[in-house]
Short mmCIF file of C-alpha atoms and ligand atoms in Angstrom, two decimals:
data_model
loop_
_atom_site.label_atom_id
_atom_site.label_comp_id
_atom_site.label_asym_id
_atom_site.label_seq_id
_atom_site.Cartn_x
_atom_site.Cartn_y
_atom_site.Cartn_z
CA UNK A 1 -7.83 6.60 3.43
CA UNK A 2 -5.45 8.07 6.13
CA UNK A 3 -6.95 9.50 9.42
CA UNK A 4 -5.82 12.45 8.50
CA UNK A 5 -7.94 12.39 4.99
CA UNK A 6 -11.04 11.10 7.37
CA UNK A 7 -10.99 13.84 9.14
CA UNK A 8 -10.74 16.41 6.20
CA UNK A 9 -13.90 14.40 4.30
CA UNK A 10 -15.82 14.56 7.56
CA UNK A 11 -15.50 18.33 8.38
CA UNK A 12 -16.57 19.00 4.42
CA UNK A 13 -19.67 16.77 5.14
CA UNK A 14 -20.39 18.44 8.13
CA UNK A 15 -20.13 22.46 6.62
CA UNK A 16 -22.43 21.78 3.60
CA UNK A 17 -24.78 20.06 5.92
CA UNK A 18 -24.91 23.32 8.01
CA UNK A 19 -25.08 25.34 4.82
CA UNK A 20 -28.08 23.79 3.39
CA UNK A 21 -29.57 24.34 7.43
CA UNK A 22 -28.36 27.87 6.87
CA UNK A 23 -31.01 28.58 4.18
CA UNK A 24 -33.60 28.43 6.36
CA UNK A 25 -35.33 31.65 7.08
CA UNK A 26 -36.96 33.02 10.94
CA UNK A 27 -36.18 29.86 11.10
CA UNK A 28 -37.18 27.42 8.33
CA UNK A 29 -39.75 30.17 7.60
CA UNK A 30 -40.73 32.03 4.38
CA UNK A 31 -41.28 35.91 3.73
CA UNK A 32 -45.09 36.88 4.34
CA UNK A 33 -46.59 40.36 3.27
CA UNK A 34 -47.45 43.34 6.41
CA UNK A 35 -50.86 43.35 4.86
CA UNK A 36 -51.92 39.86 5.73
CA UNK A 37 -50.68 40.19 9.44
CA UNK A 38 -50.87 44.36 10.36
CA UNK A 39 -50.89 43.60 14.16
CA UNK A 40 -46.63 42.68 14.02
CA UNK A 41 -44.49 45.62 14.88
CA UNK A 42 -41.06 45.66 15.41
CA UNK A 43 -39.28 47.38 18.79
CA UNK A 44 -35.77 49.10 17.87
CA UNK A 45 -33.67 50.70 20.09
CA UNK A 46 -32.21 54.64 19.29
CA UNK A 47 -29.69 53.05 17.59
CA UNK A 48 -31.94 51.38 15.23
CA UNK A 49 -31.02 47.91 16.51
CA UNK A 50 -34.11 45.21 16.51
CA UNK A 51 -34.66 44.74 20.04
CA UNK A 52 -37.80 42.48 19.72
CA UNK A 53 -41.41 41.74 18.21
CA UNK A 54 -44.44 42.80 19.07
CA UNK A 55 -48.24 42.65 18.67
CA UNK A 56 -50.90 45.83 18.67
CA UNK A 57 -53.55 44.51 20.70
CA UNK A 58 -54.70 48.69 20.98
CA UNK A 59 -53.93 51.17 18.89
CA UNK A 60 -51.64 52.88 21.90
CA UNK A 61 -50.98 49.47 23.41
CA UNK A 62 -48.50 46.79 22.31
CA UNK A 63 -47.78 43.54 24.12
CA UNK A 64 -44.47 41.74 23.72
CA UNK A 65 -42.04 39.75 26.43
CA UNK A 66 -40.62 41.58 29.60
CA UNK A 67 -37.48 39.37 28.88
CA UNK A 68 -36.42 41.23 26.09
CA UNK A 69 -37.49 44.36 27.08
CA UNK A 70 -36.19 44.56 30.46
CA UNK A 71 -33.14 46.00 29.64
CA UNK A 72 -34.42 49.55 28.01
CA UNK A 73 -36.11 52.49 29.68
CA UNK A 74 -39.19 53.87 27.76
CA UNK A 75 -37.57 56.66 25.73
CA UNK A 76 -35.07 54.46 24.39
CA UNK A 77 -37.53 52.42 22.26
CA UNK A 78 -39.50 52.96 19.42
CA UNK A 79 -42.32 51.14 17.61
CA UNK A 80 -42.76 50.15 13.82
CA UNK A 81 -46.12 49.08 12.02
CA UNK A 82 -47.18 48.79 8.61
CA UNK A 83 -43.85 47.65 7.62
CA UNK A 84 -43.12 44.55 5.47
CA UNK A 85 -39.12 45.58 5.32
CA UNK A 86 -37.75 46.53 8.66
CA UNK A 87 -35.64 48.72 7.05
CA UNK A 88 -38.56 51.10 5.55
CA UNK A 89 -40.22 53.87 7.14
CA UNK A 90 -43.45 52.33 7.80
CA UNK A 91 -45.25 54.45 10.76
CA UNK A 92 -43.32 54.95 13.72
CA UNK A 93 -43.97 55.47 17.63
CA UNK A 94 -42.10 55.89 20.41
CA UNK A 95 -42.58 53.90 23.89
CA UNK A 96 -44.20 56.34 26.91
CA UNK A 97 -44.72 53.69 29.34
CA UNK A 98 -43.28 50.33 30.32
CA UNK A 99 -45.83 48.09 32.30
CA UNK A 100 -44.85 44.49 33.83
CA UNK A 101 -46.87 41.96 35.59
CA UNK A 102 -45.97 41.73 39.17
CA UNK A 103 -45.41 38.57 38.51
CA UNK A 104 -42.52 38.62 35.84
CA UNK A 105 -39.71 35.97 37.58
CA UNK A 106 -36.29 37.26 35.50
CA UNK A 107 -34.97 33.62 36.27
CA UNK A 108 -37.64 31.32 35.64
CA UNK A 109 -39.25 33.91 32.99
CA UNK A 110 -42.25 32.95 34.48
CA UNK A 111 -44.99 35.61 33.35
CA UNK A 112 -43.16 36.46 30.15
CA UNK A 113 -45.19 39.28 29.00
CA UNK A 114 -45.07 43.13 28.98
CA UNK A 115 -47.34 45.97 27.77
CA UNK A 116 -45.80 49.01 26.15
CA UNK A 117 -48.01 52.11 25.85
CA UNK A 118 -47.20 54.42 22.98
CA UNK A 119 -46.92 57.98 22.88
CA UNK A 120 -49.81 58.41 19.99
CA UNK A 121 -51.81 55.67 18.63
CA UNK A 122 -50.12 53.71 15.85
CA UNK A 123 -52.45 53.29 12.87
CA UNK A 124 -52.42 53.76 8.84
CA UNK A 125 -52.08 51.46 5.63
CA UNK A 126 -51.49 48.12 7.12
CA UNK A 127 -51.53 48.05 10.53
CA UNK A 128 -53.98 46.87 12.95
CA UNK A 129 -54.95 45.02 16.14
CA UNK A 130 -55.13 41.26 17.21
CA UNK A 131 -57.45 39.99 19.47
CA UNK A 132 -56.14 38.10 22.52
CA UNK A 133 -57.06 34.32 22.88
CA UNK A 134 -58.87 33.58 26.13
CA UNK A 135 -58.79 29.67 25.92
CA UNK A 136 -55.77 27.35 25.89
CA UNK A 137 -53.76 26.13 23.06
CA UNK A 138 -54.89 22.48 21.80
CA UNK A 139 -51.79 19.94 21.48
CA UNK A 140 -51.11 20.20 17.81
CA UNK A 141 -52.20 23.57 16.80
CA UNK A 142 -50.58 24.96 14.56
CA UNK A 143 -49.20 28.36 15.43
CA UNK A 144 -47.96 31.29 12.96
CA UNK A 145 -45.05 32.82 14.08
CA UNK A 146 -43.73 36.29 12.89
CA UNK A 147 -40.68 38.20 13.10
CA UNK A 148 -37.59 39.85 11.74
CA UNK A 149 -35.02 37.96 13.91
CA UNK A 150 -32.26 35.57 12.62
CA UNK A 151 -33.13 33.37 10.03
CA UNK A 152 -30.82 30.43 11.49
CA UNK A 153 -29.17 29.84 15.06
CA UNK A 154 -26.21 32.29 14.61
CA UNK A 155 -27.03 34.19 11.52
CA UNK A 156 -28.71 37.54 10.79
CA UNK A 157 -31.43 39.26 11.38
CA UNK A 158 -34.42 39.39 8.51
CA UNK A 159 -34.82 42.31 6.67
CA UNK A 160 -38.31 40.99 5.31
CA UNK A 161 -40.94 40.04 7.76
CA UNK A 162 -40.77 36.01 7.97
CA UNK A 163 -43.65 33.73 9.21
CA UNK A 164 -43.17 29.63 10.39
CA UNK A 165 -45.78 27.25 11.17
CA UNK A 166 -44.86 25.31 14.27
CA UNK A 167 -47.31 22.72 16.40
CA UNK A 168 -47.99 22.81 20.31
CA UNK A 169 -46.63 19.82 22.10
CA UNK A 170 -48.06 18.84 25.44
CA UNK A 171 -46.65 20.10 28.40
CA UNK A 172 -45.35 16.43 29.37
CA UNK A 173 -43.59 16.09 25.71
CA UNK A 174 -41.68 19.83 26.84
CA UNK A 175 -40.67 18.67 29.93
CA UNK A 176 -38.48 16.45 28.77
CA UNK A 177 -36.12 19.17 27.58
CA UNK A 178 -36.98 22.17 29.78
CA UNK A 179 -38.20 23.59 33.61
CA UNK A 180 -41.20 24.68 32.63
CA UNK A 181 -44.12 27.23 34.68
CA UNK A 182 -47.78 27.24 34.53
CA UNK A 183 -47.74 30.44 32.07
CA UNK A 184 -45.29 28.40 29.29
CA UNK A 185 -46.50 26.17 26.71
CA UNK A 186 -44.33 24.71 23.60
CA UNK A 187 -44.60 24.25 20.14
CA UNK A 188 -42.05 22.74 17.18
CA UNK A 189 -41.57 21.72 13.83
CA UNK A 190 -38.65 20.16 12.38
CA UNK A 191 -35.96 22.79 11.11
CA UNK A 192 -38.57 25.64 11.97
CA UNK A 193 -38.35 27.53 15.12
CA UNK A 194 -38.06 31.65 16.30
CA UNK A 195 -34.35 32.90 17.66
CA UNK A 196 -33.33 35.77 18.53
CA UNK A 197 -34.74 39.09 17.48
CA UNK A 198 -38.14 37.03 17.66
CA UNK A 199 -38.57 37.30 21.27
CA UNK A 200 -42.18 39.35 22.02
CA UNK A 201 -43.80 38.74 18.63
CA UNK A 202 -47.10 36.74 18.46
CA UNK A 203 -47.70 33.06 17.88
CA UNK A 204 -51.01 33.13 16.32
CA UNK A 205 -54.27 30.65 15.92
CA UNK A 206 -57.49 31.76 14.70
CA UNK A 207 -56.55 35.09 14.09
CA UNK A 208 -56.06 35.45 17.94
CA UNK A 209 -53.15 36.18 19.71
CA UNK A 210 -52.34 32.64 21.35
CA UNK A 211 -48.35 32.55 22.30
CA UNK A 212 -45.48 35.33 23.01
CA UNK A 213 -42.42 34.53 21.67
CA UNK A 214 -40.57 33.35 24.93
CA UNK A 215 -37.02 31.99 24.70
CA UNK A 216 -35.50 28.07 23.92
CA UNK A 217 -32.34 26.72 23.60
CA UNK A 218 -30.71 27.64 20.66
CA UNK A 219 -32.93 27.85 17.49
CA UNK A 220 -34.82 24.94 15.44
CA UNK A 221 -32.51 22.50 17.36
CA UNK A 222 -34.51 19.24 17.40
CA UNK A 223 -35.14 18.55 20.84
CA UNK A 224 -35.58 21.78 21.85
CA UNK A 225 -38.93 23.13 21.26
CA UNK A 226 -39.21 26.90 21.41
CA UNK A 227 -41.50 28.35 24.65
CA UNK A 228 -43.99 30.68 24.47
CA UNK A 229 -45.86 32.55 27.10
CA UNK A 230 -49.27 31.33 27.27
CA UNK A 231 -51.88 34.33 26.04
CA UNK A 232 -54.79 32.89 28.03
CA UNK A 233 -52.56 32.59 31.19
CA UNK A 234 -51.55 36.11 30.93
CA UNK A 235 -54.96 38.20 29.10
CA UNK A 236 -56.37 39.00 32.92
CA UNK A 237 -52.96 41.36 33.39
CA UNK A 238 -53.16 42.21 29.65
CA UNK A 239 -56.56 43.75 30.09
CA UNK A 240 -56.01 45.79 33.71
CA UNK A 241 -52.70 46.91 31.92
CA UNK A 242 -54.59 48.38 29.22
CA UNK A 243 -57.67 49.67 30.97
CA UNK A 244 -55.35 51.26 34.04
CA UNK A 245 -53.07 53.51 31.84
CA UNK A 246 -55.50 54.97 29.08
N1 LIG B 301 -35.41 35.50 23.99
C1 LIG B 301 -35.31 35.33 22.61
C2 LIG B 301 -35.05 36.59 21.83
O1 LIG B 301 -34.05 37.06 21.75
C3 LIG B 301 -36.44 34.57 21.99
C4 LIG B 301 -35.85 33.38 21.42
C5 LIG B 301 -36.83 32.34 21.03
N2 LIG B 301 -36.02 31.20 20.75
C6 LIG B 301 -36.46 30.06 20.27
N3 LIG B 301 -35.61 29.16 19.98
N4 LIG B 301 -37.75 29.86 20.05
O2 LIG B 301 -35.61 37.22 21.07
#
């Protein structure tokens, strides 16, 4: 075979191996109904654009990461609940208050976490509140993770709420491919990750809030774990956030 030929067979290997990766869904997810997990929202923008995930901890309060909502200003962002299709109605709020930690480090994302406070409280047919998990994360929990965000590295957004089981890794294992702080933890599973969209929206063990969806390199790449913000790390500023602005 010429070179030339070579070439031509390897690049068709290489396309339908990325197109049988492509089928993978959040990533490497599967759809899961609003009813069995009615503490996800959704954040949009006024355009209608997902911005991230979210989880009602409160009926007025929603926690989700201050890296992906940094860029907006309250009034730009609304709230969906109760919604298996991001596309339908479901109940809708919009943001009235932004809080951060004082802690939040843009560069590090150190303190990934954020508490949005919603003009009414957001409740109705399937929608409801998680409880946030006070104790660490066990190496090799598996975590549920929700979202609408792309369903491989650089496709598209879901419109049907996805779910992926990934397992926490020690903090040793993560170091290998990342800088890590004391509020991060990781977790993986092979071809399943988050990506974008997903940033914000719970990682969840015991029916508890355990992770926030916190960034990674790339999506479901194998030696790049996705990082989460640590709910156990973060509940103290959680709670004050809460109890200071109702
Ligand atoms: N900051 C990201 C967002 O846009 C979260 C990405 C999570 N990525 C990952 N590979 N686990 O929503």
């Amino acid at each position: 075979m010429s070179y030339n030929n070579f070439l031509h067979v390897a690049l068709l290997v290489l396309t339908c191996l990325e197109a049988v990766r492509g089928q993978a869904r959040i990533v490497g997810g599967g759809t899961t109904p609003i009813a069995q997990n009615p503490f996800v929202v959704n954040i949009r923008d006024n355009g209608g654009k997902l911005v991230c995930g979210g989880s009602l901890v409160d009926p007025r309060f929603v926690v989700s990461a201050a890296s992906c909502i940094k860029p907006y200003k309250a009034n730009q962002l609304t709230v969906q609940g109760g919604a298996q299709m991001f596309s339908n109605p479901g109940v809708r709020r919009k943001v009235d208050r932004i809080i951060y930690p004082a802690n939040y480090d843009n560069v590090t994302l150190d303190y990934d976490v954020v508490v949005l406070r919603l003009g009414n409280e957001l409740t109705g047919t399937n929608i409801g509140t998680i409880n946030l998990r006070t104790t660490g994360v066990p190496v090799g929990a598996n975590l549920k993770v929700l979202g609408w965000g792309r369903l491989s590295e650089n496709g598209e957004n879901s419109n049907a709420l996805q779910s992926v089981l990934v397992a926490a890794i020690s903090k040793n294992d993560c170091l290998q491919s990342y800088e890590l702080t004391p509020t991060m933890f990781c977790a993986k599973a092979p071809g399943a990750d988050a990506c974008e969209g997903d940033g914000g929206g719970p990682a969840v063990l015991n029916n508890e809030l355990a992770g926030i969806v916190s960034w990674g390199f790339g999506c479901a790449r194998p030696n790049y774990p996705g990082v989460y913000t640590s709910v156990a790390k973060v509940a103290p500023f959680i709670n004050q956030a809460i109890s200071n602005n109702s």
